[in-house]
mmCIF file of N, CA and C in Angstrom:
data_model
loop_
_atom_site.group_PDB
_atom_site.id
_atom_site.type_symbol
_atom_site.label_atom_id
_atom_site.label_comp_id
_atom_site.label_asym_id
_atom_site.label_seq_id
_atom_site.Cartn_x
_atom_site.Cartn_y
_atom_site.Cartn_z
ATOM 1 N N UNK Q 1 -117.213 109.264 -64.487
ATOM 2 C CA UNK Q 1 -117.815 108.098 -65.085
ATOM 3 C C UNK Q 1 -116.934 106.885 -64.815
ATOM 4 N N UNK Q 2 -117.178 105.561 -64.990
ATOM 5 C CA UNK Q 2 -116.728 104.228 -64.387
ATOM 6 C C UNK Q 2 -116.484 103.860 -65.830
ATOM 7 N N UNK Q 3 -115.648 103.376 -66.021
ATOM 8 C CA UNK Q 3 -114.929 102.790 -66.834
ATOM 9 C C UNK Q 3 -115.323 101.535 -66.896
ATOM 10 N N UNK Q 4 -115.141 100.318 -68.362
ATOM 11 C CA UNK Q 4 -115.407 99.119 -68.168
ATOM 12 C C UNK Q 4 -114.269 98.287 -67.070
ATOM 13 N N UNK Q 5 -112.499 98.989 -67.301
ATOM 14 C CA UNK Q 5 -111.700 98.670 -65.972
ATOM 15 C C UNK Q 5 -111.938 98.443 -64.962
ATOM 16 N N UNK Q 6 -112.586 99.815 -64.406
ATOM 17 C CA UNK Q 6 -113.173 100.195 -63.584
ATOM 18 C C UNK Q 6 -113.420 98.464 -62.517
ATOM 19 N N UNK Q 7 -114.455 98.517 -63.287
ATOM 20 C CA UNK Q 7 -115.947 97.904 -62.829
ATOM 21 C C UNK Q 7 -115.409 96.634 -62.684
ATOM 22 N N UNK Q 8 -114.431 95.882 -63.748
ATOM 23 C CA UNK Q 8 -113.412 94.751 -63.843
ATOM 24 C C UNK Q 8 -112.414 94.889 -62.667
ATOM 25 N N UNK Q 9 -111.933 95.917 -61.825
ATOM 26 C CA UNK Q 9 -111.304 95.996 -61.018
ATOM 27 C C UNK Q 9 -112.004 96.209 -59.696
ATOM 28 N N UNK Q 10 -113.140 96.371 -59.588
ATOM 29 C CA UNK Q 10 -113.758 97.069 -58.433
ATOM 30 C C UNK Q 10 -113.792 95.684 -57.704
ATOM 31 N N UNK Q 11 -114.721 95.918 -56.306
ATOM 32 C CA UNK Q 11 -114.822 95.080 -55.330
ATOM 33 C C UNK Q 11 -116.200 95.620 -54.402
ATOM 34 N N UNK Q 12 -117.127 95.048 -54.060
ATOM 35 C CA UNK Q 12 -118.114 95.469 -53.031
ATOM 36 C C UNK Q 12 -116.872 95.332 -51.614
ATOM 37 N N UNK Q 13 -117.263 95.951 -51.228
ATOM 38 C CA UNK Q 13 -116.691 96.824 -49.928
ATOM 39 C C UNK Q 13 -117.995 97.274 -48.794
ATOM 40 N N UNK Q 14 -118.319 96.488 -47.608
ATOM 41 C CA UNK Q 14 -119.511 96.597 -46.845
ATOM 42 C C UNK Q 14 -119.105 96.470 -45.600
ATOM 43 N N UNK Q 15 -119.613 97.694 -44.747
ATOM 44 C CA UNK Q 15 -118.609 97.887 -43.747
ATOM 45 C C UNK Q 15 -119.587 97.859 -42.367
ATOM 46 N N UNK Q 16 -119.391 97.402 -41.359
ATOM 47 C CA UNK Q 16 -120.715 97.286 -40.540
ATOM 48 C C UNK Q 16 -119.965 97.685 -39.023
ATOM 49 N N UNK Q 17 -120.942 98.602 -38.366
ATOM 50 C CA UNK Q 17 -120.318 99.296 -37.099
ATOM 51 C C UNK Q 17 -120.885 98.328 -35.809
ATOM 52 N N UNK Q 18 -120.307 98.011 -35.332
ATOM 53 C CA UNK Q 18 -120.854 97.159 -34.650
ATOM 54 C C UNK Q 18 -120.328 97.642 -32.797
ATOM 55 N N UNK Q 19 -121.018 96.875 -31.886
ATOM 56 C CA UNK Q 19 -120.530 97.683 -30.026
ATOM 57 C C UNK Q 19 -119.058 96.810 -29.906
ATOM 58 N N UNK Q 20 -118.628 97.194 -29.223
ATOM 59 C CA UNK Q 20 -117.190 96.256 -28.644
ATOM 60 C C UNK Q 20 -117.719 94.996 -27.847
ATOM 61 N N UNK Q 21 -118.598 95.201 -27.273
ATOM 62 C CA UNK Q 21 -119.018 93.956 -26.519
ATOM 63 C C UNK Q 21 -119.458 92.933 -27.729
ATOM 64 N N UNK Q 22 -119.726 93.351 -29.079
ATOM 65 C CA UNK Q 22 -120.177 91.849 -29.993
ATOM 66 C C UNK Q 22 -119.077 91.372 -30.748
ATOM 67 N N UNK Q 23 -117.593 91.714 -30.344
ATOM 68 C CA UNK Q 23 -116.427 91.418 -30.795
ATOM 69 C C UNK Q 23 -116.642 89.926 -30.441
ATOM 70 N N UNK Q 24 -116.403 89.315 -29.751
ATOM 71 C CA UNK Q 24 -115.881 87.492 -29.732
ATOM 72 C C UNK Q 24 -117.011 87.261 -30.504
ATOM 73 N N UNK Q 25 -118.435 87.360 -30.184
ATOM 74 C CA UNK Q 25 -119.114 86.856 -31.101
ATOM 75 C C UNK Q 25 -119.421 86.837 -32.262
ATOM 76 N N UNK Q 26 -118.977 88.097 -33.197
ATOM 77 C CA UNK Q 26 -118.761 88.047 -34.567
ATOM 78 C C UNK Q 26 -117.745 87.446 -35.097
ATOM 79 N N UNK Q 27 -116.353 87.333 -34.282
ATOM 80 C CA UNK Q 27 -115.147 86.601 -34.286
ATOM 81 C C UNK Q 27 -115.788 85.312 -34.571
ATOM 82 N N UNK Q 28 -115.981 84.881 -33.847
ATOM 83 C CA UNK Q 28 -116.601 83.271 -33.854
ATOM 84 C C UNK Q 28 -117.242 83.309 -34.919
ATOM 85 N N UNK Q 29 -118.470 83.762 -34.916
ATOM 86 C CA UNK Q 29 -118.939 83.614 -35.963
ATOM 87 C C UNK Q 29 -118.536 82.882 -37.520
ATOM 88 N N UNK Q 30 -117.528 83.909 -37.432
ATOM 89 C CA UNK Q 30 -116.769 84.337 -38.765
ATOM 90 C C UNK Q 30 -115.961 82.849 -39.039
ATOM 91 N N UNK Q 31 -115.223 82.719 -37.714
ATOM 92 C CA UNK Q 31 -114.545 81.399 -38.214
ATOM 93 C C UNK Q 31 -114.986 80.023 -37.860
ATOM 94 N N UNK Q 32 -116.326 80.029 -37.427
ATOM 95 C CA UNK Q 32 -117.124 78.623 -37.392
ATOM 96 C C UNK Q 32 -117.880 78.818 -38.461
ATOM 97 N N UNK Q 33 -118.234 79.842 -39.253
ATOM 98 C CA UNK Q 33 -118.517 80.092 -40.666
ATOM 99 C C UNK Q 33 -118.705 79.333 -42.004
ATOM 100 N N UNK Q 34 -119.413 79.028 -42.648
ATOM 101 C CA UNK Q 34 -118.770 77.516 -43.442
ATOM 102 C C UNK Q 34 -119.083 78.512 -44.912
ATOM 103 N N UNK Q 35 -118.526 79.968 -45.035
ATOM 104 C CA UNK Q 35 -118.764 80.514 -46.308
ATOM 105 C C UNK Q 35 -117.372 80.217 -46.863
ATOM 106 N N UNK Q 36 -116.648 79.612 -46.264
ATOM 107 C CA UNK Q 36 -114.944 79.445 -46.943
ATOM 108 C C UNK Q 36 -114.251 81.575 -46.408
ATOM 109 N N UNK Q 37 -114.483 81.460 -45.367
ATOM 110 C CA UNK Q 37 -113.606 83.134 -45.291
ATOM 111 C C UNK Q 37 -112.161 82.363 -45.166
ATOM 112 N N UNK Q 38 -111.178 83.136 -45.408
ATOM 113 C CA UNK Q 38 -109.508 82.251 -44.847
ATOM 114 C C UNK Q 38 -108.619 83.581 -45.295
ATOM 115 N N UNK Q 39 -107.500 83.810 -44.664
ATOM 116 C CA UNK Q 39 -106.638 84.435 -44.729
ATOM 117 C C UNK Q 39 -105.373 83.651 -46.030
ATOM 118 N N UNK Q 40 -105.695 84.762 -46.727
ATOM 119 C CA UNK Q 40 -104.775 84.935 -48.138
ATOM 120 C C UNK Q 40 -102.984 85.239 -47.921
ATOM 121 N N UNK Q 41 -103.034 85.969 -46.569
ATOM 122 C CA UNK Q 41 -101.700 85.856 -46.528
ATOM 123 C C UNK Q 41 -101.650 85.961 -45.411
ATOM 124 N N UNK Q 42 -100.270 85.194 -44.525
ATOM 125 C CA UNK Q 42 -100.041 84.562 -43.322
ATOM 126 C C UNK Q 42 -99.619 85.793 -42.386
ATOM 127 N N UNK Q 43 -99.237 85.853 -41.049
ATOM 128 C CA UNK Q 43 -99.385 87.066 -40.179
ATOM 129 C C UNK Q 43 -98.080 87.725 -40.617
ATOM 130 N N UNK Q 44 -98.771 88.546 -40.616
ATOM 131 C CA UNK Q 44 -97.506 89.815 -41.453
ATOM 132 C C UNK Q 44 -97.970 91.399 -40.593
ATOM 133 N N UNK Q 45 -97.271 92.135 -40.317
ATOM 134 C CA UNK Q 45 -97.198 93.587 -39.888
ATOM 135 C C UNK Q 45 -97.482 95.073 -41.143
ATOM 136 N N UNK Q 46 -98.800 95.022 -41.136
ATOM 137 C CA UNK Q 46 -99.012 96.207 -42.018
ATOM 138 C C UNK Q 46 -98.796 97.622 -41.612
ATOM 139 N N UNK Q 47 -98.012 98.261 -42.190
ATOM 140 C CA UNK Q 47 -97.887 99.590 -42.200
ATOM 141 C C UNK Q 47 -98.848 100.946 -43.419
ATOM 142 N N UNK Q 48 -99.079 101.942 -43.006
ATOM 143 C CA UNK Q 48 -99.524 102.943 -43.364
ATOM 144 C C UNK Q 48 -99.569 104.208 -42.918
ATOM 145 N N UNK Q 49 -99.108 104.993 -44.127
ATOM 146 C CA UNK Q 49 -99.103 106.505 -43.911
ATOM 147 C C UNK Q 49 -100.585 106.833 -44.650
ATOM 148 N N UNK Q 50 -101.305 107.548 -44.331
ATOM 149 C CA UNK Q 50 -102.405 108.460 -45.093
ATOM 150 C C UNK Q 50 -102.312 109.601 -45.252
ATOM 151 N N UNK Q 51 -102.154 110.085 -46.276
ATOM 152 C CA UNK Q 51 -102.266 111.953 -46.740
ATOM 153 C C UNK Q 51 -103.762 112.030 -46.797
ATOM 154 N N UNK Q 52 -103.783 113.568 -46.212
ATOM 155 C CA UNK Q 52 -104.865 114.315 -46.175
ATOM 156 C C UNK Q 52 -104.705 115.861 -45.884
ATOM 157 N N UNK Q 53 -105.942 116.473 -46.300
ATOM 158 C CA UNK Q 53 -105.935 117.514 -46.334
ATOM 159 C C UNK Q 53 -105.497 118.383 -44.389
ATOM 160 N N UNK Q 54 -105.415 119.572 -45.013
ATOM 161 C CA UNK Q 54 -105.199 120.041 -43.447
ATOM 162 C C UNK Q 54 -106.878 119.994 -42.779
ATOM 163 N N UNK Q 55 -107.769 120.249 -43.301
ATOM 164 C CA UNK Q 55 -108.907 119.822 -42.752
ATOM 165 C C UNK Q 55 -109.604 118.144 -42.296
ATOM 166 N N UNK Q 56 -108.691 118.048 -42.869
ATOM 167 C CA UNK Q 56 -108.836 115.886 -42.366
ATOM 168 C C UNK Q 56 -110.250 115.666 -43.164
ATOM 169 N N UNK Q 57 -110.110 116.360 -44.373
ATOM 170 C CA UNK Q 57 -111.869 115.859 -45.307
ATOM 171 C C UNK Q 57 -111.464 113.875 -45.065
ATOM 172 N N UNK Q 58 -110.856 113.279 -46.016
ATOM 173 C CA UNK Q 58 -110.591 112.265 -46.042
ATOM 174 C C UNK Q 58 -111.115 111.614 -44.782
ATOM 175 N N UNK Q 59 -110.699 111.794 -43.487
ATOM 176 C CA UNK Q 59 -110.814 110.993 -42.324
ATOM 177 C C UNK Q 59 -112.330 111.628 -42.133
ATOM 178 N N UNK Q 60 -112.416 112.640 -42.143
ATOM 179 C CA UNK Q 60 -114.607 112.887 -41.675
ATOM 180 C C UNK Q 60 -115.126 112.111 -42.494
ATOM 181 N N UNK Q 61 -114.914 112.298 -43.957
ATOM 182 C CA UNK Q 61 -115.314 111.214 -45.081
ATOM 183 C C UNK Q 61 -115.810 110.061 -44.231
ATOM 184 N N UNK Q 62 -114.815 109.124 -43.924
ATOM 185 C CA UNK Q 62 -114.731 107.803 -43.630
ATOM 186 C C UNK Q 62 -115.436 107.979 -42.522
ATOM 187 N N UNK Q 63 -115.269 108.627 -41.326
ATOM 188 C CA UNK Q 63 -116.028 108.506 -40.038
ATOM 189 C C UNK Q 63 -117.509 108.771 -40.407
ATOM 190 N N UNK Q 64 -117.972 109.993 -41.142
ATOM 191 C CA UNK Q 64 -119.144 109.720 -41.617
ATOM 192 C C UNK Q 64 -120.136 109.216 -42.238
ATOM 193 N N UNK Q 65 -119.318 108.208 -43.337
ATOM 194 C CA UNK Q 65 -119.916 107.021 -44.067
ATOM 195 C C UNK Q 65 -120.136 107.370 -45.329
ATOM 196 N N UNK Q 66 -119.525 108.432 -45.939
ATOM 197 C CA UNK Q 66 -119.504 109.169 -47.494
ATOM 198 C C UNK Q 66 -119.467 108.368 -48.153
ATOM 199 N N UNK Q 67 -120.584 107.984 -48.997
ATOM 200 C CA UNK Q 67 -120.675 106.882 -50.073
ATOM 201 C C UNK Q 67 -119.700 107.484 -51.282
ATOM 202 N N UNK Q 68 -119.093 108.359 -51.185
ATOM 203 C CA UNK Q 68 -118.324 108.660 -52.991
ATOM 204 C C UNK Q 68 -116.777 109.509 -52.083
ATOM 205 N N UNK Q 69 -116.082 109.098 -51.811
ATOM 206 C CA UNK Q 69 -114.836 109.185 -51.147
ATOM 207 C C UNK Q 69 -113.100 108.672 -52.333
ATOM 208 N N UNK Q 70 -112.572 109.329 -51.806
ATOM 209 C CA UNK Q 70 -111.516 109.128 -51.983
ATOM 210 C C UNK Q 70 -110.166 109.181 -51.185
ATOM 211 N N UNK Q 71 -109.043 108.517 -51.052
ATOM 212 C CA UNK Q 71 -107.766 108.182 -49.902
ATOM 213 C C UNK Q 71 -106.631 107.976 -50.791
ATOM 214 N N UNK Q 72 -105.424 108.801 -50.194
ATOM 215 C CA UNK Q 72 -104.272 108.343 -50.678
ATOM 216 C C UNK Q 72 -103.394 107.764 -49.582
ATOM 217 N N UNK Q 73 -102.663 106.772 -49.283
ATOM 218 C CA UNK Q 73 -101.656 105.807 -48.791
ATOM 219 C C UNK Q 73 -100.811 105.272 -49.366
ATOM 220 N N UNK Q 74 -99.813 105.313 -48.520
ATOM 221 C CA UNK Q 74 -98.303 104.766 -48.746
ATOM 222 C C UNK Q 74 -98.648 103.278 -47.585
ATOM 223 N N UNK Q 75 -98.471 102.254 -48.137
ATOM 224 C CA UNK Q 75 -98.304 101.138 -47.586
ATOM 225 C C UNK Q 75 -97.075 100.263 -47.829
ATOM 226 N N UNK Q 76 -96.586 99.460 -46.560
ATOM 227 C CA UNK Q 76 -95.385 98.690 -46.814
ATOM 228 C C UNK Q 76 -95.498 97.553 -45.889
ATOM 229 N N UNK Q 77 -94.889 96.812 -45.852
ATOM 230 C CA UNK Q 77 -94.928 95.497 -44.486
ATOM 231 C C UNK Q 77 -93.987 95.241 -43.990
ATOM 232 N N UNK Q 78 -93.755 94.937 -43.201
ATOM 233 C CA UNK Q 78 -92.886 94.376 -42.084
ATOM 234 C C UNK Q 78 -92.355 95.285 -41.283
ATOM 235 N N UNK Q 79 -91.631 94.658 -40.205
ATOM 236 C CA UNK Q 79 -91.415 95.401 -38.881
ATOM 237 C C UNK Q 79 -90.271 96.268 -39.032
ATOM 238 N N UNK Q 80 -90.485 97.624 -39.496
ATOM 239 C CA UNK Q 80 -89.359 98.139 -40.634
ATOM 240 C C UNK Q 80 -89.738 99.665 -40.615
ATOM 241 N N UNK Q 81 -89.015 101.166 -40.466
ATOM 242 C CA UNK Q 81 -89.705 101.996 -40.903
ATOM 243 C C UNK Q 81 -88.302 103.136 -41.806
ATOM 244 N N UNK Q 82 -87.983 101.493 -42.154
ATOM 245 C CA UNK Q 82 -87.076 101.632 -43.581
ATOM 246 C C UNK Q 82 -87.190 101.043 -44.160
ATOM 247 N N UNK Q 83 -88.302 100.388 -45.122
ATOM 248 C CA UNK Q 83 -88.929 100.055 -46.176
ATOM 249 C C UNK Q 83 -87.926 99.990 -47.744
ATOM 250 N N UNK Q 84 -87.658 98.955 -48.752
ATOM 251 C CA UNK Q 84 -86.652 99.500 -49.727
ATOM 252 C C UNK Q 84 -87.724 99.844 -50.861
ATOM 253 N N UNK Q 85 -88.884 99.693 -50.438
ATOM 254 C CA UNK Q 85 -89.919 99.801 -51.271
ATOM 255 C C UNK Q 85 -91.494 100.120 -50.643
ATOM 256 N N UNK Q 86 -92.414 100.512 -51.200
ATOM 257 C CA UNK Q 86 -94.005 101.123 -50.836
ATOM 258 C C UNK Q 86 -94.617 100.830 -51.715
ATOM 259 N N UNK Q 87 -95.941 101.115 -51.106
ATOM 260 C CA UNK Q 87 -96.764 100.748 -52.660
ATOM 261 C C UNK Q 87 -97.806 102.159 -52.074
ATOM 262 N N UNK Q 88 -98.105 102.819 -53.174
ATOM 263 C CA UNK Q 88 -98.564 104.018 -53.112
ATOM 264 C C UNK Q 88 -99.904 103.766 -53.587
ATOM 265 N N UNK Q 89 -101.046 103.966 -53.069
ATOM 266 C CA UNK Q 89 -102.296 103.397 -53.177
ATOM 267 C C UNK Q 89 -103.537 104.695 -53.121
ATOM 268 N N UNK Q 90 -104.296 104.928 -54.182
ATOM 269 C CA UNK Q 90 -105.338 105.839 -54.314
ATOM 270 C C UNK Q 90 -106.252 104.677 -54.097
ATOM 271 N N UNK Q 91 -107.430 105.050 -53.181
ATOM 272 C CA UNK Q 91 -108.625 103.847 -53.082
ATOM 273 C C UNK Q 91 -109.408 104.635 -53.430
ATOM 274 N N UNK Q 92 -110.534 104.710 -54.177
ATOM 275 C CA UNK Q 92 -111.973 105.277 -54.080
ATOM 276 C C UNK Q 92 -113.040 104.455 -53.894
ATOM 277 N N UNK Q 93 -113.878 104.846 -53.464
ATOM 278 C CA UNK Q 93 -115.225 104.102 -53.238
ATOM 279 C C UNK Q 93 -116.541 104.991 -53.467
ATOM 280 N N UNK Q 94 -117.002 104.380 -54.419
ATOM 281 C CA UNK Q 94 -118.490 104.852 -54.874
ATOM 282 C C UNK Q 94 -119.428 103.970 -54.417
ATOM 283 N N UNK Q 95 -120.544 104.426 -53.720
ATOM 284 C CA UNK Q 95 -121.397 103.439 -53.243
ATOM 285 C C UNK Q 95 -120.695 102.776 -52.407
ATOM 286 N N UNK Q 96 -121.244 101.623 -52.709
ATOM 287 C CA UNK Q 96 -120.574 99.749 -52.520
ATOM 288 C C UNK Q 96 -119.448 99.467 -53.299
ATOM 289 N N UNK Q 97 -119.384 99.976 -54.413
ATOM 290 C CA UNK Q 97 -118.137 99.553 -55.493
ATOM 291 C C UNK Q 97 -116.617 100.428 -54.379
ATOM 292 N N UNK Q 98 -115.672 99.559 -54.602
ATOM 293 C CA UNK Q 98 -114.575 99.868 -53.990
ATOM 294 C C UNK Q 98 -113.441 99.923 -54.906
ATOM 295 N N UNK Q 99 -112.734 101.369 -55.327
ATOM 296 C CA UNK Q 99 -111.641 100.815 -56.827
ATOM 297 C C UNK Q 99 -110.451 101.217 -56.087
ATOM 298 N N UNK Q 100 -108.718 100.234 -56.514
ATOM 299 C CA UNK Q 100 -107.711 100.818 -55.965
ATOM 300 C C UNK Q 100 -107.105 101.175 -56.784
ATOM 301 N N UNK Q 101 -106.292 102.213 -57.091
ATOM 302 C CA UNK Q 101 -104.710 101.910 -58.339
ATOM 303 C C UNK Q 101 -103.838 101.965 -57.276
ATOM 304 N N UNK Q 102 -102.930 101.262 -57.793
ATOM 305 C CA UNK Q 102 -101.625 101.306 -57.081
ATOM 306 C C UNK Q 102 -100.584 101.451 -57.841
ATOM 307 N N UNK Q 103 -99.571 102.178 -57.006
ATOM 308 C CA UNK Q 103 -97.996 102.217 -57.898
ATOM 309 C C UNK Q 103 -96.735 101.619 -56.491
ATOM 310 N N UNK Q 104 -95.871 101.294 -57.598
ATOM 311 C CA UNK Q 104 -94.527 100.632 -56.606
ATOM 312 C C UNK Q 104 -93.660 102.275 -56.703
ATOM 313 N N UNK Q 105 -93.224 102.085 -55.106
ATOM 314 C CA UNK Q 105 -92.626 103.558 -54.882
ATOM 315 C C UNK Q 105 -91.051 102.809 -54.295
ATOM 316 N N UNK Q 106 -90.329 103.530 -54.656
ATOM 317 C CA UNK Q 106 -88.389 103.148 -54.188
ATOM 318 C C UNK Q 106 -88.042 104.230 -53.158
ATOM 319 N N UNK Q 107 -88.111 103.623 -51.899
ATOM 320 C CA UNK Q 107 -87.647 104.909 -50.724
ATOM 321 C C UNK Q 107 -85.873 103.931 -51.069
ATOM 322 N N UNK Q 108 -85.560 103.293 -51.203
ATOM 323 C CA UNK Q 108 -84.458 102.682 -50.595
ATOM 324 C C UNK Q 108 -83.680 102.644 -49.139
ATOM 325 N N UNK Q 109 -84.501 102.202 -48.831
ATOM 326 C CA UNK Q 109 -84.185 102.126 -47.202
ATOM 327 C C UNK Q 109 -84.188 103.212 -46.354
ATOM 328 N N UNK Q 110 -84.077 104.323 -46.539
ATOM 329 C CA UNK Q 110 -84.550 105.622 -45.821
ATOM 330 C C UNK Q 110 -85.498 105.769 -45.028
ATOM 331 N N UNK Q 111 -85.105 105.995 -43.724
ATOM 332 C CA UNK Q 111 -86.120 105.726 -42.797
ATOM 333 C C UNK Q 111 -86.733 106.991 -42.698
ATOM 334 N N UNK Q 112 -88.234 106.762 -42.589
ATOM 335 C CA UNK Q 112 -89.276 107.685 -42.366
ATOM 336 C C UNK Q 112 -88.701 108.907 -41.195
ATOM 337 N N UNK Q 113 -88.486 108.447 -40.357
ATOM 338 C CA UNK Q 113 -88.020 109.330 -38.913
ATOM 339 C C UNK Q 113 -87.209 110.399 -39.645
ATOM 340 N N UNK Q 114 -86.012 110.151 -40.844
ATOM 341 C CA UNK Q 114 -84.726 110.848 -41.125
ATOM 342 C C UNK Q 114 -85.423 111.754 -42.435
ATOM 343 N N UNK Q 115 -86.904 111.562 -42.609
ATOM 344 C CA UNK Q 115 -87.210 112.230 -43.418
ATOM 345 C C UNK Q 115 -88.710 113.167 -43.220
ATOM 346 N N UNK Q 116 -88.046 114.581 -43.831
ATOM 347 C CA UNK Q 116 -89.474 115.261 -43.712
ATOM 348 C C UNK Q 116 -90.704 114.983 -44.970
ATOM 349 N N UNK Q 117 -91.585 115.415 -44.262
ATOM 350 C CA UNK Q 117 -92.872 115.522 -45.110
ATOM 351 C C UNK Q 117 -92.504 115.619 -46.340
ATOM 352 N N UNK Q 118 -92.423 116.826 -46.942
ATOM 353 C CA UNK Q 118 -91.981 117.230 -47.812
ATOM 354 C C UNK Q 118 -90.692 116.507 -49.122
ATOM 355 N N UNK Q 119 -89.563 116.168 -48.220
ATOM 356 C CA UNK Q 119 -89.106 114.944 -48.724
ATOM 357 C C UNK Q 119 -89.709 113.966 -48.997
ATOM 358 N N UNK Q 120 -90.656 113.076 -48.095
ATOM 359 C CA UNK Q 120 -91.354 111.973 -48.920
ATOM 360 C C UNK Q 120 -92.098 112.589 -50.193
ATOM 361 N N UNK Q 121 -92.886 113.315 -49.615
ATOM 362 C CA UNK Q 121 -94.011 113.597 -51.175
ATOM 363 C C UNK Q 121 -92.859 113.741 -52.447
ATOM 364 N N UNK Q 122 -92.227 114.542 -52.354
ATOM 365 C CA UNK Q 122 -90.639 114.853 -53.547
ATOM 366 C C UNK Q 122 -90.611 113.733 -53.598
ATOM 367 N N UNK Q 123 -90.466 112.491 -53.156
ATOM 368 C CA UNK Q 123 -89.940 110.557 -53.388
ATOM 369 C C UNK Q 123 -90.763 110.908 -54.179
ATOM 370 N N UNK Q 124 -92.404 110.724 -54.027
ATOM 371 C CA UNK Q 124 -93.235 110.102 -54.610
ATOM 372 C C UNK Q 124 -93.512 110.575 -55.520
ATOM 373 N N UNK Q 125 -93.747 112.313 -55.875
ATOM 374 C CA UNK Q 125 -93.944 112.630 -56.949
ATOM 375 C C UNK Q 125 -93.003 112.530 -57.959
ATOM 376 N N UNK Q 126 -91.901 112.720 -57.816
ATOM 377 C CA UNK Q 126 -90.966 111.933 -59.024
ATOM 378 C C UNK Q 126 -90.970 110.551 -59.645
ATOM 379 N N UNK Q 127 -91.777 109.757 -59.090
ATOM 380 C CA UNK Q 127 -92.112 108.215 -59.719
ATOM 381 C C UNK Q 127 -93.407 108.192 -60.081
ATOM 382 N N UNK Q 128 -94.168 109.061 -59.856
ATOM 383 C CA UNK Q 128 -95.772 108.733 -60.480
ATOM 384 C C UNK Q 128 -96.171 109.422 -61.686
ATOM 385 N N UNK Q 129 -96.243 108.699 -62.779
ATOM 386 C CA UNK Q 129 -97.003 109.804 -63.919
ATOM 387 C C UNK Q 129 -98.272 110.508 -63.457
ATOM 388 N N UNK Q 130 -98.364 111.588 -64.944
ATOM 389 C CA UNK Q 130 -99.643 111.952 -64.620
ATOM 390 C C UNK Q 130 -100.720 111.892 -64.943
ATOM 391 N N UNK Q 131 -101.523 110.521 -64.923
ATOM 392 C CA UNK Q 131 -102.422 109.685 -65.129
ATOM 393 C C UNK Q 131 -102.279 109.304 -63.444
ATOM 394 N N UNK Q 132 -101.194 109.192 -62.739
ATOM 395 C CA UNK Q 132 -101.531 108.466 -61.164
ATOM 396 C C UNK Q 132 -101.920 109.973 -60.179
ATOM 397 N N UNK Q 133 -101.620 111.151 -60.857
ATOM 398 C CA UNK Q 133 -101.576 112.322 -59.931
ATOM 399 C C UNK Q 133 -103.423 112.561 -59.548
ATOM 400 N N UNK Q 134 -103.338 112.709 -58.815
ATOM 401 C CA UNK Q 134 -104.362 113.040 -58.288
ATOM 402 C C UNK Q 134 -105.165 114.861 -58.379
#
């Protein structure tokens, strides 16, 4: 069930597949546009890890267009894959409605490369209550 939060936090989320050849022209589009679209934050380098199952449900999910889905990610920015910090991100999407929680995760500079799988998840599950566990 959706919560009044929920619904206070959600976002329509509408996703449209389009050929490679209508790339410049939706580009254009977009920014001769007079709906006010504009970039909220200036060019920056996004990073992401995604967990998923050993069957990759999560990624068929998404390739198939599963209206009631769920994703977990570790996101961070900049040109870095020693991060002193993450933000650990559950997205779901029902329908059109799009909900995120997020939590702040402390790698302290530990670079991904020097660490196994297993070690990260151990980071993360020691900082998330269990209200964030999935």
């Amino acid at each position: 069930m959706v919560s009044d939060t929920d619904l206070e936090l959600s976002r329509y989320e509408v996703k449209y597949t389009l050929h490679q050849s209508n790339y410049f022209f939706i580009r254009n589009w977009i920014v001769l546009n007079n709906a006010d679209f504009y970039s909220p934050y200036g060019a920056r380098t996004v990073n992401n890890i995604y967990f998923d199952n050993q069957d990759c449900d999560s990624y068929v999910e998404n390739l198939t267009g599963c209206t009631s889905r769920t994703k977990i990610r570790l996101r961070w920015y900049g040109d870095t894959f020693s991060p002193s910090e993450a933000t650990l991100e559950i997205k779901a999407k029902r329908n059109r409605l799009g909900f995120k929680n997020s939590r702040k995760i402390a790698l302290d500079g530990k670079s991904f490369a020097d660490m196994t799988y297993g070690e990260l998840c151990g980071s993360i599950l020691k900082q998330i209550d269990g209200d964030f566990k999935v």
